[in-house]
Amino acid sequence: CNLKGSFIGNGLTSFEVDEERAMVHFGYGHGIVGYELMKEYERNCPHLDFYFHKSKEENIINPQKVSHRCNEIRKEIKNCFEGNDLFGIYHKCEVSSANQENIIQKILLSQKISEEDEISILPNYCKDDYFMQDFLNQNTIKEKLSIEDKSLFWSSCSGDVSNHYHFSESFLLYKDYILNHNLRTWHLSGDSDSCIPTFGTMKWIEQLSLPIKTEWRSWHTGNQIAGYLQEYENFTFLTVKGAGHIIPLDKREAIYLAFNAFLSGELPN
């Protein structure tokens, strides 16, 4: 095998720790969700996690674990996040007629709470990608791309792909990938990404139970802190300060430095 390692940015790890619950704690830590509401969520939604409905291959919440009060609190939290860009909460929230529909909800969460009520904790989709969407959906552009069916609609996220994607148990996959094949893995996390929050990724890494080689410390671009890192056996975790879900969009210098450090096999200073 020619594969020597992987360099992952804001990757989804586990639905149990890296989605809704981590998003609530992220919201509290960033002043989006109030303290009382966060504590109410912890009291009333203590076992809210995700499991895989293998017959339909869709990710759903176990209806037996969700109370009416929990649903009410989740709606309040959704309202708190409304108007924020989930992929980078310090970005300007751009909304157009093309992206009003909650694409993230369709792709990541088919959340069936009960037969009478279907909700999602995620707010309406907010991302300034409609210029590319409008451009690629012009018939003249489709012709240049040799797309014969002009009814096909391009969007930045595909529900068809995600609805047919089979999610596997990430803990077993990563432990086999990292420990048994001696492959270097670097996992980066932009700390202003509320969709895949740093908090959830750290909880997932903790459950991998990897031996620590380098204790938690800062790393820098010039004389400024670019983020924080911790090195494990064949696995390195780095946060990128002020970056959202797409790190190169926000912190080009930091991601350039981190990627070159990965290629050289040395930690950034």
PDB file of N, CA, C and O in Angstrom, residues 104-147:
ATOM      1  N   ILE A 104     -28.668  20.880   5.433  1.00  0.00           N
ATOM      2  CA  ILE A 104     -27.924  20.106   6.431  1.00  0.00           C
ATOM      3  C   ILE A 104     -28.845  19.110   7.127  1.00  0.00           C
ATOM      4  O   ILE A 104     -28.486  17.975   7.378  1.00  0.00           O
ATOM      5  N   GLN A 105     -30.046  19.576   7.456  1.00  0.00           N
ATOM      6  CA  GLN A 105     -30.984  18.700   8.149  1.00  0.00           C
ATOM      7  C   GLN A 105     -31.269  17.461   7.313  1.00  0.00           C
ATOM      8  O   GLN A 105     -31.308  16.341   7.822  1.00  0.00           O
ATOM      9  N   LYS A 106     -31.456  17.641   6.013  1.00  0.00           N
ATOM     10  CA  LYS A 106     -31.759  16.511   5.147  1.00  0.00           C
ATOM     11  C   LYS A 106     -30.588  15.546   5.056  1.00  0.00           C
ATOM     12  O   LYS A 106     -30.747  14.335   5.017  1.00  0.00           O
ATOM     13  N   ILE A 107     -29.386  16.088   5.026  1.00  0.00           N
ATOM     14  CA  ILE A 107     -28.213  15.267   4.778  1.00  0.00           C
ATOM     15  C   ILE A 107     -27.725  14.552   6.036  1.00  0.00           C
ATOM     16  O   ILE A 107     -27.526  13.347   6.050  1.00  0.00           O
ATOM     17  N   LEU A 108     -27.527  15.315   7.126  1.00  0.00           N
ATOM     18  CA  LEU A 108     -26.920  14.733   8.314  1.00  0.00           C
ATOM     19  C   LEU A 108     -27.920  14.075   9.248  1.00  0.00           C
ATOM     20  O   LEU A 108     -27.594  13.121   9.936  1.00  0.00           O
ATOM     21  N   LEU A 109     -29.130  14.613   9.291  1.00  0.00           N
ATOM     22  CA  LEU A 109     -30.053  14.144  10.308  1.00  0.00           C
ATOM     23  C   LEU A 109     -31.432  13.885   9.743  1.00  0.00           C
ATOM     24  O   LEU A 109     -32.124  14.813   9.366  1.00  0.00           O
ATOM     25  N   SER A 110     -31.817  12.641   9.641  1.00  0.00           N
ATOM     26  CA  SER A 110     -33.222  12.334   9.392  1.00  0.00           C
ATOM     27  C   SER A 110     -33.803  12.040  10.767  1.00  0.00           C
ATOM     28  O   SER A 110     -33.921  10.903  11.180  1.00  0.00           O
ATOM     29  N   GLN A 111     -34.143  13.095  11.485  1.00  0.00           N
ATOM     30  CA  GLN A 111     -34.463  12.958  12.905  1.00  0.00           C
ATOM     31  C   GLN A 111     -35.951  12.689  13.097  1.00  0.00           C
ATOM     32  O   GLN A 111     -36.765  13.604  13.064  1.00  0.00           O
ATOM     33  N   LYS A 112     -36.294  11.467  13.304  1.00  0.00           N
ATOM     34  CA  LYS A 112     -37.683  11.112  13.518  1.00  0.00           C
ATOM     35  C   LYS A 112     -37.923  10.992  15.015  1.00  0.00           C
ATOM     36  O   LYS A 112     -37.596   9.999  15.640  1.00  0.00           O
ATOM     37  N   ILE A 113     -38.518  12.034  15.585  1.00  0.00           N
ATOM     38  CA  ILE A 113     -38.722  12.064  17.035  1.00  0.00           C
ATOM     39  C   ILE A 113     -39.913  11.202  17.431  1.00  0.00           C
ATOM     40  O   ILE A 113     -39.877  10.456  18.389  1.00  0.00           O
ATOM     41  N   SER A 114     -40.988  11.321  16.718  1.00  0.00           N
ATOM     42  CA  SER A 114     -42.160  10.491  16.958  1.00  0.00           C
ATOM     43  C   SER A 114     -42.968  10.482  15.684  1.00  0.00           C
ATOM     44  O   SER A 114     -42.669  11.184  14.723  1.00  0.00           O
ATOM     45  N   GLU A 115     -44.043   9.694  15.651  1.00  0.00           N
ATOM     46  CA  GLU A 115     -44.837   9.626  14.441  1.00  0.00           C
ATOM     47  C   GLU A 115     -45.548  10.934  14.168  1.00  0.00           C
ATOM     48  O   GLU A 115     -45.903  11.243  13.054  1.00  0.00           O
ATOM     49  N   GLU A 116     -45.813  11.743  15.203  1.00  0.00           N
ATOM     50  CA  GLU A 116     -46.555  12.988  15.044  1.00  0.00           C
ATOM     51  C   GLU A 116     -45.652  14.193  14.832  1.00  0.00           C
ATOM     52  O   GLU A 116     -46.108  15.225  14.376  1.00  0.00           O
ATOM     53  N   ASP A 117     -44.367  14.082  15.168  1.00  0.00           N
ATOM     54  CA  ASP A 117     -43.518  15.265  15.226  1.00  0.00           C
ATOM     55  C   ASP A 117     -42.140  14.986  14.665  1.00  0.00           C
ATOM     56  O   ASP A 117     -41.437  14.132  15.155  1.00  0.00           O
ATOM     57  N   GLU A 118     -41.755  15.700  13.643  1.00  0.00           N
ATOM     58  CA  GLU A 118     -40.414  15.584  13.098  1.00  0.00           C
ATOM     59  C   GLU A 118     -39.748  16.951  13.166  1.00  0.00           C
ATOM     60  O   GLU A 118     -40.217  17.906  12.566  1.00  0.00           O
ATOM     61  N   ILE A 119     -38.665  17.070  13.926  1.00  0.00           N
ATOM     62  CA  ILE A 119     -37.966  18.340  14.075  1.00  0.00           C
ATOM     63  C   ILE A 119     -36.465  18.101  13.971  1.00  0.00           C
ATOM     64  O   ILE A 119     -35.990  16.979  14.002  1.00  0.00           O
ATOM     65  N   SER A 120     -35.726  19.183  13.858  1.00  0.00           N
ATOM     66  CA  SER A 120     -34.270  19.128  13.899  1.00  0.00           C
ATOM     67  C   SER A 120     -33.789  20.272  14.770  1.00  0.00           C
ATOM     68  O   SER A 120     -34.382  21.342  14.787  1.00  0.00           O
ATOM     69  N   ILE A 121     -32.708  20.039  15.479  1.00  0.00           N
ATOM     70  CA  ILE A 121     -32.126  21.103  16.288  1.00  0.00           C
ATOM     71  C   ILE A 121     -31.384  22.118  15.421  1.00  0.00           C
ATOM     72  O   ILE A 121     -31.083  23.226  15.845  1.00  0.00           O
ATOM     73  N   LEU A 122     -31.089  21.746  14.173  1.00  0.00           N
ATOM     74  CA  LEU A 122     -30.317  22.613  13.290  1.00  0.00           C
ATOM     75  C   LEU A 122     -31.187  23.723  12.705  1.00  0.00           C
ATOM     76  O   LEU A 122     -32.294  23.473  12.249  1.00  0.00           O
ATOM     77  N   PRO A 123     -30.680  24.961  12.671  1.00  0.00           N
ATOM     78  CA  PRO A 123     -31.431  26.078  12.088  1.00  0.00           C
ATOM     79  C   PRO A 123     -31.415  26.007  10.571  1.00  0.00           C
ATOM     80  O   PRO A 123     -30.822  25.098   9.981  1.00  0.00           O
ATOM     81  N   ASN A 124     -32.073  26.978   9.936  1.00  0.00           N
ATOM     82  CA  ASN A 124     -32.093  27.025   8.479  1.00  0.00           C
ATOM     83  C   ASN A 124     -30.683  27.176   7.935  1.00  0.00           C
ATOM     84  O   ASN A 124     -29.828  27.821   8.538  1.00  0.00           O
ATOM     85  N   TYR A 125     -30.477  26.574   6.788  1.00  0.00           N
ATOM     86  CA  TYR A 125     -29.164  26.586   6.146  1.00  0.00           C
ATOM     87  C   TYR A 125     -28.715  28.016   5.861  1.00  0.00           C
ATOM     88  O   TYR A 125     -29.481  28.831   5.384  1.00  0.00           O
ATOM     89  N   CYS A 126     -27.466  28.305   6.173  1.00  0.00           N
ATOM     90  CA  CYS A 126     -26.936  29.655   5.983  1.00  0.00           C
ATOM     91  C   CYS A 126     -25.503  29.550   5.508  1.00  0.00           C
ATOM     92  O   CYS A 126     -24.609  29.247   6.273  1.00  0.00           O
ATOM     93  N   LYS A 127     -25.289  29.769   4.208  1.00  0.00           N
ATOM     94  CA  LYS A 127     -23.931  29.710   3.667  1.00  0.00           C
ATOM     95  C   LYS A 127     -23.889  30.515   2.384  1.00  0.00           C
ATOM     96  O   LYS A 127     -24.799  30.431   1.569  1.00  0.00           O
ATOM     97  N   ASP A 128     -22.847  31.300   2.220  1.00  0.00           N
ATOM     98  CA  ASP A 128     -22.765  32.182   1.055  1.00  0.00           C
ATOM     99  C   ASP A 128     -22.172  31.465  -0.147  1.00  0.00           C
ATOM    100  O   ASP A 128     -21.152  31.843  -0.698  1.00  0.00           O
ATOM    101  N   ASP A 129     -22.848  30.370  -0.574  1.00  0.00           N
ATOM    102  CA  ASP A 129     -22.379  29.608  -1.713  1.00  0.00           C
ATOM    103  C   ASP A 129     -23.341  29.703  -2.891  1.00  0.00           C
ATOM    104  O   ASP A 129     -23.222  28.969  -3.858  1.00  0.00           O
ATOM    105  N   TYR A 130     -24.324  30.593  -2.830  1.00  0.00           N
ATOM    106  CA  TYR A 130     -25.343  30.617  -3.862  1.00  0.00           C
ATOM    107  C   TYR A 130     -24.823  31.171  -5.190  1.00  0.00           C
ATOM    108  O   TYR A 130     -25.413  30.948  -6.239  1.00  0.00           O
ATOM    109  N   PHE A 131     -23.684  31.895  -5.183  1.00  0.00           N
ATOM    110  CA  PHE A 131     -23.113  32.374  -6.436  1.00  0.00           C
ATOM    111  C   PHE A 131     -22.683  31.195  -7.309  1.00  0.00           C
ATOM    112  O   PHE A 131     -22.967  31.140  -8.503  1.00  0.00           O
ATOM    113  N   MET A 132     -21.995  30.241  -6.703  1.00  0.00           N
ATOM    114  CA  MET A 132     -21.577  29.044  -7.433  1.00  0.00           C
ATOM    115  C   MET A 132     -22.794  28.230  -7.864  1.00  0.00           C
ATOM    116  O   MET A 132     -22.846  27.705  -8.980  1.00  0.00           O
ATOM    117  N   GLN A 133     -23.781  28.139  -6.984  1.00  0.00           N
ATOM    118  CA  GLN A 133     -24.984  27.376  -7.297  1.00  0.00           C
ATOM    119  C   GLN A 133     -25.722  27.998  -8.475  1.00  0.00           C
ATOM    120  O   GLN A 133     -26.131  27.302  -9.416  1.00  0.00           O
ATOM    121  N   ASP A 134     -25.902  29.315  -8.449  1.00  0.00           N
ATOM    122  CA  ASP A 134     -26.586  29.998  -9.547  1.00  0.00           C
ATOM    123  C   ASP A 134     -25.802  29.865 -10.852  1.00  0.00           C
ATOM    124  O   ASP A 134     -26.374  29.688 -11.928  1.00  0.00           O
ATOM    125  N   PHE A 135     -24.470  29.957 -10.745  1.00  0.00           N
ATOM    126  CA  PHE A 135     -23.618  29.873 -11.932  1.00  0.00           C
ATOM    127  C   PHE A 135     -23.727  28.507 -12.599  1.00  0.00           C
ATOM    128  O   PHE A 135     -23.937  28.399 -13.813  1.00  0.00           O
ATOM    129  N   LEU A 136     -23.585  27.447 -11.814  1.00  0.00           N
ATOM    130  CA  LEU A 136     -23.552  26.101 -12.374  1.00  0.00           C
ATOM    131  C   LEU A 136     -24.915  25.612 -12.849  1.00  0.00           C
ATOM    132  O   LEU A 136     -25.011  24.644 -13.598  1.00  0.00           O
ATOM    133  N   ASN A 137     -25.993  26.273 -12.417  1.00  0.00           N
ATOM    134  CA  ASN A 137     -27.330  25.854 -12.837  1.00  0.00           C
ATOM    135  C   ASN A 137     -27.849  26.626 -14.041  1.00  0.00           C
ATOM    136  O   ASN A 137     -29.004  26.441 -14.438  1.00  0.00           O
ATOM    137  N   GLN A 138     -27.018  27.461 -14.648  1.00  0.00           N
ATOM    138  CA  GLN A 138     -27.398  28.122 -15.891  1.00  0.00           C
ATOM    139  C   GLN A 138     -27.334  27.116 -17.044  1.00  0.00           C
ATOM    140  O   GLN A 138     -26.394  26.321 -17.143  1.00  0.00           O
ATOM    141  N   ASN A 139     -28.311  27.147 -17.899  1.00  0.00           N
ATOM    142  CA  ASN A 139     -28.344  26.201 -19.023  1.00  0.00           C
ATOM    143  C   ASN A 139     -27.125  26.348 -19.931  1.00  0.00           C
ATOM    144  O   ASN A 139     -26.620  25.363 -20.472  1.00  0.00           O
ATOM    145  N   THR A 140     -26.650  27.572 -20.101  1.00  0.00           N
ATOM    146  CA  THR A 140     -25.472  27.776 -20.956  1.00  0.00           C
ATOM    147  C   THR A 140     -24.244  27.094 -20.364  1.00  0.00           C
ATOM    148  O   THR A 140     -23.414  26.533 -21.094  1.00  0.00           O
ATOM    149  N   ILE A 141     -24.121  27.132 -19.038  1.00  0.00           N
ATOM    150  CA  ILE A 141     -22.990  26.468 -18.373  1.00  0.00           C
ATOM    151  C   ILE A 141     -23.140  24.960 -18.457  1.00  0.00           C
ATOM    152  O   ILE A 141     -22.163  24.234 -18.683  1.00  0.00           O
ATOM    153  N   LYS A 142     -24.357  24.474 -18.308  1.00  0.00           N
ATOM    154  CA  LYS A 142     -24.605  23.028 -18.418  1.00  0.00           C
ATOM    155  C   LYS A 142     -24.226  22.516 -19.807  1.00  0.00           C
ATOM    156  O   LYS A 142     -23.673  21.419 -19.952  1.00  0.00           O
ATOM    157  N   GLU A 143     -24.520  23.312 -20.822  1.00  0.00           N
ATOM    158  CA  GLU A 143     -24.159  22.924 -22.180  1.00  0.00           C
ATOM    159  C   GLU A 143     -22.642  22.830 -22.338  1.00  0.00           C
ATOM    160  O   GLU A 143     -22.126  21.890 -22.949  1.00  0.00           O
ATOM    161  N   LYS A 144     -21.925  23.794 -21.782  1.00  0.00           N
ATOM    162  CA  LYS A 144     -20.461  23.780 -21.871  1.00  0.00           C
ATOM    163  C   LYS A 144     -19.857  22.602 -21.117  1.00  0.00           C
ATOM    164  O   LYS A 144     -18.766  22.138 -21.453  1.00  0.00           O
ATOM    165  N   LEU A 145     -20.570  22.135 -20.077  1.00  0.00           N
ATOM    166  CA  LEU A 145     -20.102  20.987 -19.293  1.00  0.00           C
ATOM    167  C   LEU A 145     -20.625  19.665 -19.854  1.00  0.00           C
ATOM    168  O   LEU A 145     -20.455  18.610 -19.235  1.00  0.00           O
ATOM    169  N   SER A 146     -21.312  19.753 -21.026  1.00  0.00           N
ATOM    170  CA  SER A 146     -21.864  18.566 -21.708  1.00  0.00           C
ATOM    171  C   SER A 146     -22.889  17.830 -20.864  1.00  0.00           C
ATOM    172  O   SER A 146     -22.968  16.585 -20.882  1.00  0.00           O
ATOM    173  N   ILE A 147     -23.658  18.577 -20.094  1.00  0.00           N
ATOM    174  CA  ILE A 147     -24.746  17.991 -19.301  1.00  0.00           C
ATOM    175  C   ILE A 147     -26.004  18.012 -20.159  1.00  0.00           C
ATOM    176  O   ILE A 147     -26.565  19.083 -20.428  1.00  0.00           O
TER     177      ILE A 147
END
